[in-house]
Amino acid sequence: MEKVAGWYPAWHVALLYWTWLFLFTFGFTGAEITCRSCHSQVKPQQQHPQQGLLMHLRTDRGEKEQRRFPGKKGGERGQGAGMEAEDARLQANLSPAPPGTKFSGWETRRVTRDTEKVAGESRPRAAAAPAEDQPLRGRGSPAPGGRPGSVRRRRGRSPRGAAGREPGEAGAARFGLEELRLGSTTFALAGDSAHNQAMVHWSGHNSSVILILTKLYDYNLGSITESSLWRSTDYGTTYEKLNDKVGLKTILSYLYVCPTNKRKIMLLTDPEVESSLLISSDEGATYQKYRLNFYINSLLFHPKKEDWILAYSQDQKLFSSVEFGRRWLLLHEQVAPNRFYWSMMGSGREPDLVHLEAKTVDGHAQYITCKMQNCSEATHGKPFPGYIDRNSLIVQDDYVFVQLTSGGRPHYYVSYRRNAFTQMKLPKYSLPKDMHVISTDENQVFAAVQEWNQNDTYNLYISDTRGVYFTLALENVKSSQGLEGNVMIDLYEVAGIKGMFLANKKIDNQVKTFITYNKGRDWSLLQAPNTDLRGNPIHCLLPYCSLHLHLKVSENPYTSGNIASRDTAPSIIVASGNIGTELSDKDISMFVSSDAGNTWRQIFEEEHSVLYLDQGGVLVAMKHTSLPIRHLWLSFDEGRSWSKYSFTSLPLFVDGVLGEPGEETLIMTVFGHFSHRSEWQLVKVDYKSIFDRRCEEEDYRPWQLHSQGEACIMGAKRIYRKRKSEKKCMQGKYAGAMTSEPCVCTEADFDCDYGYERHSNGQCLPAFWYNPSSLSKDCSLGQSYLNSTGYRKVVSNNCTDGVRERYTAKPQQCPGKAPQGLHIITSDGKLTAEQGHNVTFLVQLEEGDLQRSLIQVDFGDGIAVSYANLSSTEDGIKHIYQNVGIFRVTVMVENSLGSDNAVLYLHVTCPLEHVHLSLPFVTTKNKEVNATAVLWPSQVGTLTYVWWFGNNTEPLITLEGSITFTFSVEGMNTITVQVSAGNTILQDTKTIAVYEQFRSLRLSFSPNLDDYNPDIPEWRRDISRVVKRALVEATGISSKHILVAVLPGLPTSAELFILPYREATAENKRTSADLEQISERLIQKLNQNLVHFELKPGVRILVHAAHLTTAPLVDLTPSHSGSAMLMLLSVVFVGLAVFVIYKFKRKIPGLNIYAQMQNEKDQEMVSPVSQRESIPNIPQSELMSPEQLVDEKLEVQPIGSISTAAESQSTKEIPTYVNG
């Protein structure tokens, strides 16, 4: 500080002191920064795609002060030349549901290492993706939406034993004490002090253009209210404001850059105001505006064609453009979010082919391919037979992955180079519950699998070339939960060295760091440094003590994470970690290795962000701190010594750093602010001034890649060219390895083949579940197959000769073999199918001659087919069942040596739409009640009925739709029936009144009522209520004694029930005499035409009595006995009844016609329809009194009509209102 103060007069010193005091008193607000120029399609904070560098400046307008560095969800490695964000950190990400609808299967993670590769060769999601919005997914896959994920930046820590000291104070030999100054310029974005977000794009690649879009995002309104567009043409020295060129009133929301032609720029306006695109073809100098008729949610640029773009709208529609957004064509509707892909060049063969996951009409997910200019139903391709799990389609390099869950287990399928799908083969008892495809580099799949007995760890598996057969690479790799629920696997691929990985493995609740140089064939602990930062010896002996590293890469492509490496500096690895028995979050230091992980040196006792400049010839370190800084550290000898440089005269709160894209990274821009109210400050730092010349041949020395002295790595000896540490010259372009010489193959170049496990003696022996003698079903007589030796060469290993012949699989002639292990399944793994729909059967054979076997399939419905060989059934055997039922599907495969059979029982159903419980309103105590479940449609296949009676806690389960039950307790009782048909369960609930005795009277109405009778349940329910009210008003009888039910059909009639209701204060309930008195009173009023109601103005309806009966005078429950004696007794009883009526006609009027009315009532009760079908019903008896239940019964017991088939089925068993 003394040296800085000496540059100013005394009053400047005082002013600076008070300024510092003010700033530290009130604190600062950090900013979030995210790369946009190096990534693909995303959904930003407002559900729109972004590109460039996105920074969120937290102001004091209600935002909590904090410093946060957002990045892609899960921390996917970014590309670019800034803060070393292209680190090859392999992290799988699983987004939670619903923005991703949690996919319990897999996600993918693709690692790329430079901007060129992303933009052109293999990453279609180039340039349209803000890093903080991208979950870890398959390379080239779209990103899910949602708010940007961010990571809290680590606060600065004081060095151990030297709190607050600069590194130079601790080791003068390692850190230079003299402060040097870098050439820099500062530019303030004047007028944008209120803006709290910025997006930056630096064209790079010999271009001096930088574009910056600043915005004011109102967190209360949830929208952008202001924006400014800035452009620099001199590498960031000065900027010009372009608001007048895009429209002074235009509010811009996002910035895009074409990944294959960075001169093409695209700006998106704020959809709150208008939906438009502004397109530039001259690096943002001029723009043309084009209107949109949809709202863009995410974009996907083609990996080769610069004008081809896919756009995903907010209403799940996919559009395509071949004119860089000037015109759009609707491709498909109901496309799954983030599940659309361009066909990869090379393997796809059709550059205009689009892969997408679409939702069908019935809600299933399906994998579809179509041309970008013609995606009609007729041109759809469906590479995978049947449906797939939602959000499971991944297209990556030469591979396509889908997931299908059946039997509660996920099954994973892969297509290699667009061939037929094959189920991925993991060890038999791995039983995965989660999978992440980490990479598909070099024609091989690297996957992390969480097995059935794991919770916070994953096992690493590596596949053969086709991605089908997987073998174990490392067990129990540590995983963690990301900020947005994504899963992060502690696995890191070292850039620049093929087959080199670092992983954190959990052993006995301790996490340790391991390293491999041969793609997981062998792993070893890291050797700790011999001395610390001060030169003191470190006593750390393997395997009890080792170096452990944090493998979390930056979630922001322009800030470094815990570990960094570069393709252009293959020997240099910089990481934070600790020394000890396990990985710890305490006492974290910075370490560097300049020989590809063989030895390590401690460089800082606090965490720093480390950047690579000039192909690793210069390392730049910035301290992780929440305080403003003005210094950084440079090393020209791979971290052995460091020099202190100032890059700005005033301390700056650093929000992010953007480096010049391309191979020669010598200019970087630091984004920050001096205070929470200041404008954006852009500091351009030019490192060219620290070099006085370019390097020449004599400035380099050879360096051989090795693993603890072993020079053969992945079957080759590689020698690289390194700049001599004492030379301070600019390297320029990276030349790669000087020489590469293949090695002689040894056992170390081979891994265990599928089904084999490595034992303690190093041998690969068959696992207990694997039968090496089993032949592939593809092996036909006269052909040959590869007989495994138990070993397979590590993919991409370049060794030759040696033991290669001994360990390589040998071709052998296929012997004839009888079919064995025959299976038949449906394509979706279910044992149910719908009537009239296609069912696809898959026939699988474990052993036997595929080409020379005859197959016969009997579908069990009288139809059978036969095929000449199994090859013709690979796409499945389709069949449509016209009837419902259980069908026995049999398949037989036979050849000249034998045969095998398999059986499948398929339940064919049709959807159950309606359930009605047919039940009488009132019944007598201790009499059987017949309850019938009436269904629509009547034939739906196999059904299960669950009956609940009254307050019984145990249900009765039957396969029949009718049941009888006896109520022994008087009062109101409920019966509930649940009908299960496949995955559908519907229910209906009815209430029934139970008494020892009651009276029933048939009512009729004026003929004019029939003119207004629509014969629907609602109308009958309302008329019943009106009739009951008219009876109460005319007779003065309590409504508790009356229950009225209008019956279906014409002429209109009703049933009146007279109930023996007992008042709460009465000791005894009503007697038979009481009921008779009430009946007489009702009949008297009815005969006197005193019971009437007004249906509508001018329409008066009279209510008449038809006949009366007592209960239980006779048991009219339908009888299934056909006894002649009973018929004779019935005749005698009728005769007796006629005599009684004649003698006592005044007592019981109407009884003489009751018997003949019975059939009419049975017919009317055939099809009562409840308004409660398929709706759970809480028994009302728990909430209401008996009189309320009577009213409630009237309201929920409408009687409607259903199909004739249902009526005829239930007529014979439905009892009458009187005693049923």
Short mmCIF file of C-alpha atoms in Angstrom, two decimals, residues 741-1040:
data_model
loop_
_atom_site.label_atom_id
_atom_site.label_comp_id
_atom_site.label_asym_id
_atom_site.label_seq_id
_atom_site.Cartn_x
_atom_site.Cartn_y
_atom_site.Cartn_z
CA GLU A 741 5.48 -44.65 -31.03
CA PRO A 742 3.34 -47.78 -30.45
CA CYS A 743 4.34 -50.18 -27.69
CA VAL A 744 4.34 -53.95 -27.57
CA CYS A 745 1.10 -55.26 -26.08
CA THR A 746 1.19 -56.56 -22.52
CA GLU A 747 -1.47 -57.84 -20.17
CA ALA A 748 -1.86 -54.26 -18.88
CA ASP A 749 -3.32 -53.23 -22.24
CA PHE A 750 -6.29 -55.59 -21.81
CA ASP A 751 -9.31 -55.32 -19.58
CA CYS A 752 -11.73 -58.06 -18.55
CA ASP A 753 -14.40 -58.88 -21.10
CA TYR A 754 -18.13 -58.81 -20.33
CA GLY A 755 -19.08 -61.52 -17.84
CA TYR A 756 -15.53 -61.78 -16.47
CA GLU A 757 -14.06 -60.34 -13.28
CA ARG A 758 -10.45 -59.62 -12.33
CA HIS A 759 -9.24 -61.64 -9.36
CA SER A 760 -6.44 -60.93 -6.92
CA ASN A 761 -3.91 -62.79 -9.12
CA GLY A 762 -4.73 -60.45 -12.02
CA GLN A 763 -6.59 -63.07 -14.06
CA CYS A 764 -10.00 -62.43 -15.62
CA LEU A 765 -12.31 -65.32 -14.70
CA PRO A 766 -16.04 -65.84 -15.41
CA ALA A 767 -18.46 -64.35 -12.91
CA PHE A 768 -20.71 -66.81 -11.10
CA TRP A 769 -23.73 -65.70 -13.14
CA TYR A 770 -22.05 -65.93 -16.55
CA ASN A 771 -21.89 -69.03 -18.74
CA PRO A 772 -18.97 -68.66 -21.17
CA SER A 773 -20.11 -71.65 -23.21
CA SER A 774 -23.41 -70.04 -24.19
CA LEU A 775 -23.48 -69.13 -27.86
CA SER A 776 -25.04 -66.07 -29.35
CA LYS A 777 -28.43 -66.49 -30.98
CA ASP A 778 -26.89 -64.85 -34.06
CA CYS A 779 -24.60 -67.82 -34.51
CA SER A 780 -25.93 -70.06 -37.31
CA LEU A 781 -24.59 -73.37 -38.53
CA GLY A 782 -21.86 -72.82 -41.09
CA GLN A 783 -20.96 -69.39 -39.71
CA SER A 784 -18.32 -68.42 -37.16
CA TYR A 785 -18.35 -66.49 -33.90
CA LEU A 786 -15.74 -64.83 -31.69
CA ASN A 787 -14.97 -66.96 -28.66
CA SER A 788 -13.86 -64.64 -25.85
CA THR A 789 -10.64 -65.34 -23.97
CA GLY A 790 -12.01 -63.36 -21.01
CA TYR A 791 -10.07 -60.27 -22.08
CA ARG A 792 -10.67 -57.39 -24.43
CA LYS A 793 -8.28 -54.68 -25.53
CA VAL A 794 -8.85 -51.26 -24.00
CA VAL A 795 -10.59 -49.13 -26.60
CA SER A 796 -8.23 -46.60 -28.27
CA ASN A 797 -5.18 -48.52 -27.03
CA ASN A 798 -2.56 -48.47 -29.79
CA CYS A 799 -0.29 -51.35 -28.74
CA THR A 800 0.79 -53.95 -31.29
CA ASP A 801 2.01 -57.56 -31.27
CA GLY A 802 3.18 -58.96 -27.92
CA VAL A 803 0.35 -60.79 -26.14
CA ARG A 804 -2.31 -59.35 -28.37
CA GLU A 805 -2.84 -62.65 -30.16
CA ARG A 806 -3.17 -64.57 -26.91
CA TYR A 807 -5.80 -62.25 -25.39
CA THR A 808 -7.79 -61.47 -28.53
CA ALA A 809 -11.08 -63.36 -29.06
CA LYS A 810 -10.71 -66.26 -31.51
CA PRO A 811 -13.13 -67.02 -34.37
CA GLN A 812 -14.74 -70.45 -34.15
CA GLN A 813 -17.27 -72.31 -36.26
CA CYS A 814 -20.81 -72.20 -34.97
CA PRO A 815 -21.95 -75.68 -33.94
CA GLY A 816 -25.53 -76.68 -34.46
CA LYS A 817 -27.54 -76.16 -31.30
CA ALA A 818 -31.14 -76.72 -30.33
CA PRO A 819 -33.18 -73.66 -29.32
CA GLN A 820 -32.98 -72.86 -25.61
CA GLY A 821 -34.12 -69.99 -23.43
CA LEU A 822 -37.13 -68.95 -25.51
CA HIS A 823 -39.11 -65.98 -24.20
CA ILE A 824 -42.06 -64.02 -25.50
CA ILE A 825 -42.90 -60.59 -24.14
CA THR A 826 -44.81 -57.52 -25.25
CA SER A 827 -42.83 -54.55 -26.49
CA ASP A 828 -43.84 -52.46 -23.47
CA GLY A 829 -43.30 -55.32 -21.02
CA LYS A 830 -46.94 -55.34 -19.90
CA LEU A 831 -49.34 -58.26 -19.71
CA THR A 832 -52.35 -56.18 -20.64
CA ALA A 833 -53.54 -54.75 -23.94
CA GLU A 834 -56.54 -52.79 -25.14
CA GLN A 835 -59.16 -54.23 -27.41
CA GLY A 836 -58.76 -53.07 -31.00
CA HIS A 837 -55.20 -51.82 -30.52
CA ASN A 838 -51.98 -53.22 -31.94
CA VAL A 839 -50.03 -55.50 -29.61
CA THR A 840 -46.36 -56.03 -30.45
CA PHE A 841 -44.83 -59.31 -29.30
CA LEU A 842 -41.07 -59.76 -29.06
CA VAL A 843 -39.62 -63.25 -29.32
CA GLN A 844 -36.21 -63.72 -27.68
CA LEU A 845 -33.96 -66.75 -27.86
CA GLU A 846 -30.92 -67.13 -25.61
CA GLU A 847 -29.31 -69.99 -27.52
CA GLY A 848 -29.87 -71.67 -30.85
CA ASP A 849 -29.56 -71.16 -34.57
CA LEU A 850 -31.34 -67.93 -35.34
CA GLN A 851 -31.31 -68.29 -39.12
CA ARG A 852 -32.29 -71.94 -39.35
CA SER A 853 -35.17 -72.07 -36.86
CA LEU A 854 -38.88 -72.13 -37.69
CA ILE A 855 -41.09 -70.05 -35.42
CA GLN A 856 -44.82 -70.51 -34.87
CA VAL A 857 -47.01 -68.13 -32.85
CA ASP A 858 -50.59 -68.86 -31.73
CA PHE A 859 -52.30 -65.71 -30.45
CA GLY A 860 -54.98 -67.67 -28.58
CA ASP A 861 -57.93 -66.12 -30.44
CA GLY A 862 -58.02 -68.60 -33.28
CA ILE A 863 -55.28 -66.87 -35.28
CA ALA A 864 -51.75 -68.28 -35.72
CA VAL A 865 -48.75 -67.26 -37.84
CA SER A 866 -45.42 -68.84 -38.70
CA TYR A 867 -42.06 -67.45 -39.79
CA ALA A 868 -39.14 -69.07 -41.56
CA ASN A 869 -36.59 -67.74 -39.05
CA LEU A 870 -36.27 -65.49 -36.04
CA SER A 871 -34.56 -62.72 -38.00
CA SER A 872 -37.87 -61.75 -39.55
CA THR A 873 -39.36 -61.09 -36.09
CA GLU A 874 -36.72 -58.63 -34.83
CA ASP A 875 -39.08 -55.68 -35.25
CA GLY A 876 -41.80 -57.50 -33.34
CA ILE A 877 -44.91 -59.48 -34.23
CA LYS A 878 -48.01 -57.30 -34.33
CA HIS A 879 -51.56 -58.50 -33.66
CA ILE A 880 -54.95 -56.90 -32.91
CA TYR A 881 -57.43 -58.55 -30.56
CA GLN A 882 -61.07 -57.89 -31.40
CA ASN A 883 -62.50 -59.31 -28.16
CA VAL A 884 -61.74 -58.92 -24.48
CA GLY A 885 -60.56 -61.77 -22.31
CA ILE A 886 -57.47 -63.66 -21.23
CA PHE A 887 -55.62 -65.15 -24.18
CA ARG A 888 -52.96 -67.85 -24.06
CA VAL A 889 -50.23 -66.81 -26.50
CA THR A 890 -47.87 -69.67 -27.36
CA VAL A 891 -44.69 -69.59 -29.38
CA MET A 892 -42.59 -72.53 -30.55
CA VAL A 893 -39.14 -72.41 -32.16
CA GLU A 894 -37.69 -75.54 -33.69
CA ASN A 895 -34.83 -76.65 -35.84
CA SER A 896 -33.36 -80.00 -36.82
CA LEU A 897 -31.80 -80.43 -33.35
CA GLY A 898 -34.76 -79.67 -31.15
CA SER A 899 -37.40 -77.16 -30.14
CA ASP A 900 -38.43 -74.86 -27.31
CA ASN A 901 -41.76 -73.40 -26.22
CA ALA A 902 -42.89 -70.31 -24.34
CA VAL A 903 -46.29 -69.13 -23.13
CA LEU A 904 -47.66 -65.69 -22.37
CA TYR A 905 -51.08 -65.01 -20.82
CA LEU A 906 -52.33 -61.68 -22.15
CA HIS A 907 -55.25 -59.82 -20.61
CA VAL A 908 -57.13 -57.90 -23.28
CA THR A 909 -59.45 -55.25 -21.89
CA CYS A 910 -61.34 -52.20 -22.95
CA PRO A 911 -61.37 -49.06 -20.81
CA LEU A 912 -63.89 -49.05 -17.95
CA GLU A 913 -65.78 -45.78 -18.14
CA HIS A 914 -68.63 -45.99 -15.63
CA VAL A 915 -69.68 -47.91 -12.52
CA HIS A 916 -73.15 -47.73 -10.96
CA LEU A 917 -74.09 -49.55 -7.76
CA SER A 918 -77.69 -50.73 -8.01
CA LEU A 919 -79.26 -50.90 -4.54
CA PRO A 920 -82.75 -50.37 -3.00
CA PHE A 921 -83.44 -47.20 -1.04
CA VAL A 922 -85.01 -49.03 1.93
CA THR A 923 -84.90 -52.61 3.15
CA THR A 924 -86.05 -54.59 6.15
CA LYS A 925 -83.87 -55.71 8.97
CA ASN A 926 -82.25 -59.18 8.69
CA LYS A 927 -83.32 -59.52 5.07
CA GLU A 928 -80.81 -60.18 2.29
CA VAL A 929 -80.05 -57.22 0.08
CA ASN A 930 -78.90 -57.77 -3.47
CA ALA A 931 -76.24 -55.25 -4.58
CA THR A 932 -75.17 -55.20 -8.22
CA ALA A 933 -72.37 -53.24 -9.90
CA VAL A 934 -73.57 -52.19 -13.35
CA LEU A 935 -70.70 -51.37 -15.75
CA TRP A 936 -70.28 -49.44 -18.93
CA PRO A 937 -69.22 -50.92 -21.21
CA SER A 938 -70.51 -54.23 -19.97
CA GLN A 939 -67.60 -56.30 -21.33
CA VAL A 940 -64.26 -54.92 -20.19
CA GLY A 941 -62.27 -58.04 -19.46
CA THR A 942 -60.99 -59.37 -16.15
CA LEU A 943 -62.40 -57.42 -13.21
CA THR A 944 -61.98 -57.43 -9.45
CA TYR A 945 -64.73 -56.15 -7.15
CA VAL A 946 -63.99 -54.80 -3.67
CA TRP A 947 -67.06 -54.37 -1.42
CA TRP A 948 -67.24 -52.30 1.77
CA PHE A 949 -70.32 -52.66 4.01
CA GLY A 950 -71.24 -50.14 6.66
CA ASN A 951 -68.44 -49.54 9.12
CA ASN A 952 -66.65 -52.82 8.45
CA THR A 953 -62.92 -52.29 8.19
CA GLU A 954 -62.31 -55.42 6.14
CA PRO A 955 -63.55 -55.47 2.54
CA LEU A 956 -64.98 -58.41 0.67
CA ILE A 957 -63.21 -59.15 -2.63
CA THR A 958 -65.04 -61.00 -5.40
CA LEU A 959 -64.79 -61.68 -9.11
CA GLU A 960 -68.55 -61.31 -9.52
CA GLY A 961 -70.46 -58.07 -9.95
CA SER A 962 -73.36 -59.04 -7.64
CA ILE A 963 -73.43 -59.81 -3.95
CA THR A 964 -76.02 -60.29 -1.18
CA PHE A 965 -75.70 -58.89 2.30
CA THR A 966 -77.86 -58.79 5.45
CA PHE A 967 -78.12 -55.77 7.74
CA SER A 968 -78.86 -56.65 11.36
CA VAL A 969 -78.89 -53.10 12.73
CA GLU A 970 -81.51 -50.51 11.94
CA GLY A 971 -80.54 -47.12 10.62
CA MET A 972 -78.72 -45.72 7.62
CA ASN A 973 -75.99 -47.92 6.12
CA THR A 974 -73.56 -47.46 3.23
CA ILE A 975 -72.28 -49.88 0.62
CA THR A 976 -69.25 -49.02 -1.52
CA VAL A 977 -68.00 -51.02 -4.48
CA GLN A 978 -64.64 -50.50 -6.19
CA VAL A 979 -64.12 -52.08 -9.59
CA SER A 980 -60.55 -52.68 -10.75
CA ALA A 981 -59.94 -53.07 -14.49
CA GLY A 982 -56.26 -53.06 -15.39
CA ASN A 983 -54.80 -49.75 -14.21
CA THR A 984 -58.25 -48.22 -13.75
CA ILE A 985 -60.20 -48.27 -10.49
CA LEU A 986 -63.69 -46.76 -10.32
CA GLN A 987 -66.10 -46.77 -7.39
CA ASP A 988 -69.64 -45.91 -6.39
CA THR A 989 -71.24 -45.55 -2.96
CA LYS A 990 -74.89 -45.86 -1.97
CA THR A 991 -76.81 -45.37 1.28
CA ILE A 992 -79.67 -47.71 2.31
CA ALA A 993 -82.25 -47.29 5.11
CA VAL A 994 -82.81 -50.41 7.25
CA TYR A 995 -85.97 -50.80 9.39
CA GLU A 996 -88.02 -53.66 10.81
CA GLN A 997 -91.12 -52.33 9.08
CA PHE A 998 -92.13 -49.49 6.77
CA ARG A 999 -94.85 -48.65 4.25
CA SER A 1000 -94.51 -48.15 0.53
CA LEU A 1001 -96.97 -46.27 -1.68
CA ARG A 1002 -96.88 -45.85 -5.44
CA LEU A 1003 -97.59 -42.32 -6.64
CA SER A 1004 -98.80 -41.09 -9.99
CA PHE A 1005 -99.05 -37.61 -11.46
CA SER A 1006 -101.11 -35.52 -13.78
CA PRO A 1007 -100.55 -36.62 -17.39
CA ASN A 1008 -99.21 -33.18 -18.33
CA LEU A 1009 -96.08 -33.86 -16.25
CA ASP A 1010 -94.93 -36.34 -18.90
CA ASP A 1011 -94.63 -33.46 -21.38
CA TYR A 1012 -91.88 -31.95 -19.24
CA ASN A 1013 -90.10 -35.16 -18.25
CA PRO A 1014 -86.62 -35.37 -19.93
CA ASP A 1015 -86.05 -38.65 -18.08
CA ILE A 1016 -82.68 -37.72 -16.65
CA PRO A 1017 -81.45 -38.23 -13.07
CA GLU A 1018 -81.18 -34.55 -12.22
CA TRP A 1019 -84.80 -33.85 -13.18
CA ARG A 1020 -86.09 -36.84 -11.18
CA ARG A 1021 -84.06 -35.73 -8.15
CA ASP A 1022 -85.55 -32.22 -8.25
CA ILE A 1023 -89.12 -33.47 -8.74
CA SER A 1024 -88.66 -35.87 -5.81
CA ARG A 1025 -87.72 -32.96 -3.60
CA VAL A 1026 -90.69 -30.90 -4.78
CA VAL A 1027 -93.14 -33.78 -4.21
CA LYS A 1028 -91.83 -34.37 -0.70
CA ARG A 1029 -92.25 -30.70 0.16
CA ALA A 1030 -95.82 -30.75 -1.20
CA LEU A 1031 -96.69 -33.82 0.92
CA VAL A 1032 -95.30 -32.21 4.08
CA GLU A 1033 -97.21 -28.99 3.44
CA ALA A 1034 -100.48 -30.78 2.71
CA THR A 1035 -100.40 -33.28 5.60
CA GLY A 1036 -98.27 -31.64 8.27
CA ILE A 1037 -96.34 -34.91 8.63
CA SER A 1038 -92.72 -34.54 9.57
CA SER A 1039 -90.37 -34.82 6.62
CA LYS A 1040 -88.40 -37.37 8.65
#
